[in-house]
Amino acid sequence: MNLVPALAVTTQRIALTDPLFISDLHLSEAQPRTLARFEELLAGEACAHAELVILGDLFEYWAGDDAADNDPVAQRVIVALRALRAAGVVLFVMQGNRDLLLGADFAAATGATLLADPTQATIGSETVLLAHGDTYCTRDLAYQRFRAQARDPRFQSAFLTQPVEQRRAFIGQVRARSEAVKRETAADIMDVTPEAVRQALRAAGVRKLIHGHTHHPAAHVFELDGAPAERWVLPDWDLDSEAPRGGYLTCRGAWQLTLW
Ligand code: MN
């Protein structure tokens, strides 16, 4: 059975022992150095961890699992992830806003488990909340309307019955429109809303959130109902730009952001 991606994602609680977290690599044919660095990470740093956790936007766009067959970037990523899984590293993948159509076939091809957004993860004695991050950008009303539509199983199922070329053309239009809107939208509107983060932490009963999406890597400490809480933001990757950047988050004893 081929579930639509919105229905394929059910895992909401996981246990981790020694994870490496990444997100927002935005892999595409236009970013060859970024893709090469990803393959390097999988053959290198990630192999030394028990789990690789990808918190969304691994790909710049994803037109559906069946569109990966003739996509050289998707094929390289699948091969690299499968090799990491074969080396014994457990793989978790969350959909981002750009690759929300990652589904059951991608998971099967890579050996990954798809994570719901958000997911609670227990690491040692600590429980943390994992999310892509876009759900907390609640001041961006136009984006939230689009997100609700794009996450609707009926919309996804109708979209995935279109020919791949038609889907790619539609995604191209959405991306162009989104770039134009981003240039006109104030940066704080596209960042997370502090109250939305507080609500999510309260609902989960935890005091630490790990997310990507905003591309502002940092460890924020703030007060939540009288006690400290933390929000760790993963970096985006772009090794092809004039300001090459990227990195990951680990938690061996202490939580640590490694930024390039
Ligand atoms: Mn994103």
Coordinates of C-alpha atoms and ligand atoms in Angstrom, one line a residue:
M1 CA 0.0 0.0 0.0
N2 CA 1.4 3.4 -1.0
L3 CA 0.2 5.8 1.7
V4 CA 0.2 9.5 0.9
P5 CA 3.1 11.1 2.8
A6 CA 0.8 12.9 5.2
L7 CA -0.5 9.5 6.3
A8 CA 2.9 7.6 6.2
V9 CA 4.3 9.5 9.2
T10 CA 3.2 8.0 12.5
T11 CA 6.3 7.8 14.7
Q12 CA 6.0 10.3 17.5
R13 CA 8.2 8.9 20.2
I14 CA 11.7 7.5 19.8
A15 CA 14.6 6.6 22.0
L16 CA 18.1 7.8 21.0
T17 CA 21.5 7.0 22.5
D18 CA 24.1 9.0 20.6
P19 CA 22.4 11.0 17.8
L20 CA 23.8 13.4 15.3
F21 CA 21.2 15.9 14.1
I22 CA 21.2 17.8 10.8
S23 CA 18.6 19.7 8.8
D24 CA 18.1 22.2 6.0
L25 CA 20.7 20.8 3.6
H26 CA 18.5 21.8 0.7
L27 CA 20.3 19.2 -1.5
S28 CA 19.8 19.8 -5.3
E29 CA 21.7 19.5 -8.5
A30 CA 22.6 23.2 -8.1
Q31 CA 24.6 22.6 -4.9
P32 CA 27.3 20.0 -5.8
R33 CA 29.7 20.9 -3.0
T34 CA 26.9 20.6 -0.4
L35 CA 25.9 17.2 -1.7
A36 CA 29.6 16.1 -1.6
R37 CA 29.9 17.3 2.0
F38 CA 26.8 15.4 2.9
E39 CA 28.2 12.2 1.5
E40 CA 31.4 13.0 3.4
L41 CA 29.5 13.4 6.7
L42 CA 27.7 10.1 6.2
A43 CA 31.0 8.3 5.4
G44 CA 32.7 10.1 8.3
E45 CA 31.3 11.8 11.3
A46 CA 27.8 10.2 11.2
C47 CA 29.4 6.7 11.2
A48 CA 30.7 7.3 14.7
H49 CA 27.2 7.9 16.0
A50 CA 24.3 5.5 16.9
E51 CA 21.7 7.5 15.1
L52 CA 21.4 10.1 12.3
V53 CA 18.4 12.3 12.7
I54 CA 17.4 14.6 9.8
L55 CA 15.0 17.3 10.9
G56 CA 13.6 18.3 7.5
D57 CA 14.5 20.0 4.3
L58 CA 17.2 17.4 3.4
F59 CA 16.2 18.2 -0.2
E60 CA 15.5 21.6 -1.8
Y61 CA 12.3 20.0 -3.2
W62 CA 10.8 16.6 -3.5
A63 CA 8.2 15.9 -6.2
G64 CA 7.2 12.5 -4.7
D65 CA 9.0 9.3 -4.1
D66 CA 8.3 8.0 -7.6
A67 CA 10.0 11.1 -9.1
A68 CA 13.3 10.0 -7.4
D69 CA 13.9 7.2 -10.0
N70 CA 15.3 9.6 -12.6
D71 CA 16.8 12.2 -10.2
P72 CA 20.6 11.7 -9.9
V73 CA 20.7 13.8 -6.6
A74 CA 18.0 11.7 -5.0
Q75 CA 19.8 8.5 -6.1
R76 CA 23.1 9.6 -4.6
V77 CA 21.4 10.5 -1.3
I78 CA 19.5 7.2 -1.2
V79 CA 22.8 5.2 -1.8
A80 CA 24.6 7.2 0.9
L81 CA 21.9 6.8 3.5
R82 CA 21.5 3.1 2.7
A83 CA 25.2 2.6 3.2
L84 CA 25.1 4.4 6.6
R85 CA 22.1 2.2 7.6
A86 CA 24.1 -0.9 6.5
A87 CA 27.0 0.3 8.7
G88 CA 24.6 0.0 11.7
V89 CA 23.6 3.7 12.1
V90 CA 19.8 4.1 12.8
L91 CA 18.2 6.7 10.5
F92 CA 15.3 9.0 11.3
V93 CA 14.0 11.5 8.7
M94 CA 11.4 14.2 9.3
Q95 CA 9.8 16.0 6.4
G96 CA 10.5 19.7 6.1
N97 CA 8.4 22.2 4.3
R98 CA 10.4 21.7 1.1
D99 CA 10.4 17.9 1.1
L100 CA 7.1 17.2 2.8
L101 CA 6.3 14.6 0.1
L102 CA 9.1 12.3 1.4
G103 CA 7.1 9.1 1.9
A104 CA 7.0 5.4 2.7
D105 CA 8.9 4.4 -0.5
F106 CA 11.8 6.8 0.3
A107 CA 11.9 5.4 3.9
A108 CA 12.0 1.8 2.5
A109 CA 14.7 2.6 0.0
T110 CA 17.0 4.2 2.6
G111 CA 16.1 2.1 5.7
A112 CA 14.9 5.3 7.5
T113 CA 12.0 5.8 9.9
L114 CA 9.8 8.8 9.1
L115 CA 9.2 11.0 12.0
A116 CA 6.1 12.9 12.8
D117 CA 6.5 16.7 13.4
P118 CA 6.9 17.1 16.3
T119 CA 8.4 13.9 17.8
Q120 CA 9.5 13.3 21.4
A121 CA 12.9 11.8 21.8
T122 CA 14.3 10.3 24.9
I123 CA 18.1 10.6 25.2
G124 CA 19.4 9.1 28.4
S125 CA 17.4 10.7 31.2
E126 CA 16.2 13.6 29.1
T127 CA 13.2 14.0 26.8
V128 CA 13.4 16.6 24.1
L129 CA 11.0 17.8 21.4
L130 CA 12.1 17.4 17.7
A131 CA 10.5 19.5 15.0
H132 CA 11.3 21.0 11.6
G133 CA 10.4 24.5 13.0
D134 CA 8.0 25.9 10.5
T135 CA 4.9 25.2 12.6
Y136 CA 6.2 27.7 15.2
C137 CA 6.4 30.5 12.6
T138 CA 2.8 31.4 13.4
R139 CA 3.1 35.1 12.5
D140 CA 3.5 34.2 8.8
L141 CA -0.2 33.7 8.1
A142 CA 0.1 33.2 4.4
Y143 CA 2.7 30.5 4.9
Q144 CA 0.6 28.7 7.5
R145 CA -2.4 28.7 5.1
F146 CA -0.2 27.1 2.4
R147 CA 1.2 24.6 4.9
A148 CA -2.3 23.4 5.9
Q149 CA -3.2 22.8 2.3
A150 CA 0.1 21.1 1.4
R151 CA -0.3 18.8 4.4
D152 CA -3.8 17.8 3.6
P153 CA -3.9 14.1 2.6
R154 CA -6.5 14.7 -0.1
F155 CA -4.4 17.5 -1.6
Q156 CA -1.3 15.2 -1.5
S157 CA -3.1 12.3 -3.1
A158 CA -4.5 14.5 -5.9
F159 CA -1.0 16.1 -6.4
L160 CA 0.8 12.7 -6.6
T161 CA -1.5 11.4 -9.3
Q162 CA -0.3 14.2 -11.7
P163 CA 2.6 13.3 -14.1
V164 CA 6.0 14.0 -12.5
E165 CA 6.8 16.8 -15.0
Q166 CA 3.6 18.6 -14.1
R167 CA 4.4 18.3 -10.4
R168 CA 7.9 19.6 -10.9
A169 CA 6.5 22.6 -12.8
F170 CA 4.1 23.4 -10.0
I171 CA 6.8 23.1 -7.4
G172 CA 9.0 25.4 -9.5
Q173 CA 6.2 28.0 -9.5
V174 CA 5.7 27.7 -5.7
R175 CA 9.5 28.1 -5.1
A176 CA 9.7 31.2 -7.3
R177 CA 6.7 32.7 -5.5
S178 CA 8.1 31.8 -2.1
E179 CA 11.5 33.5 -2.9
A180 CA 9.7 36.7 -4.0
V181 CA 7.6 36.7 -0.8
K182 CA 10.6 36.1 1.4
R183 CA 12.3 39.2 0.0
E184 CA 9.3 41.3 1.0
T185 CA 8.6 39.7 4.4
A186 CA 10.2 41.0 7.6
A187 CA 12.8 38.6 9.1
D188 CA 11.0 38.4 12.4
I189 CA 7.8 37.3 10.8
M190 CA 9.6 34.3 9.3
D191 CA 11.2 33.4 12.7
V192 CA 9.5 31.3 15.4
T193 CA 7.0 32.9 17.7
P194 CA 8.2 32.6 21.3
E195 CA 4.7 31.8 22.5
A196 CA 4.2 29.1 20.0
V197 CA 7.4 27.4 21.2
R198 CA 6.3 27.7 24.8
Q199 CA 2.9 26.1 24.0
A200 CA 4.6 23.2 22.2
L201 CA 7.0 22.6 25.1
R202 CA 4.1 22.7 27.6
A203 CA 2.0 20.4 25.5
A204 CA 4.8 17.9 25.4
G205 CA 5.8 18.4 29.0
V206 CA 9.4 18.9 28.1
R207 CA 11.9 21.8 28.4
K208 CA 14.1 21.5 25.3
L209 CA 13.2 21.9 21.6
I210 CA 15.5 21.1 18.7
H211 CA 14.6 22.4 15.3
G212 CA 15.8 23.8 12.0
H213 CA 14.1 25.8 9.3
T214 CA 15.0 29.3 10.4
H215 CA 18.7 29.1 9.4
H216 CA 19.7 30.9 12.6
P217 CA 21.8 28.3 14.4
A218 CA 21.9 29.0 18.1
A219 CA 21.3 27.7 21.6
H220 CA 18.6 29.9 23.2
V221 CA 18.0 29.7 27.0
F222 CA 14.7 31.2 28.2
E223 CA 12.3 31.0 31.1
L224 CA 9.3 28.7 30.8
D225 CA 6.8 28.8 33.7
G226 CA 9.5 29.7 36.2
A227 CA 12.3 27.4 35.1
P228 CA 14.9 27.5 32.3
A229 CA 14.1 25.9 28.9
E230 CA 16.3 25.6 25.8
R231 CA 15.8 25.9 22.1
W232 CA 18.5 24.6 19.9
V233 CA 18.4 25.7 16.3
L234 CA 20.3 23.7 13.6
P235 CA 22.2 25.5 10.8
D236 CA 21.3 25.3 7.2
W237 CA 24.0 24.0 4.8
D238 CA 25.3 25.8 1.7
L239 CA 28.9 24.8 0.8
D240 CA 28.4 26.3 -2.7
S241 CA 27.8 29.9 -1.7
E242 CA 30.4 32.7 -1.1
A243 CA 29.8 32.2 2.6
P244 CA 30.1 28.4 2.9
R245 CA 28.3 27.1 6.0
G246 CA 26.8 24.1 7.6
G247 CA 27.1 21.9 10.7
Y248 CA 25.4 19.6 13.1
L249 CA 24.3 19.0 16.7
T250 CA 25.4 16.2 18.9
C251 CA 24.8 15.4 22.6
R252 CA 27.7 13.4 24.1
G253 CA 27.5 14.5 27.7
A254 CA 26.9 18.1 26.7
W255 CA 24.8 19.3 23.8
Q256 CA 27.1 20.8 21.2
L257 CA 26.5 22.7 17.9
T258 CA 29.4 22.2 15.5
L259 CA 29.3 25.0 12.8
W260 CA 31.6 25.3 9.8
Ligands
MN1 MN 12.4 24.6 6.1

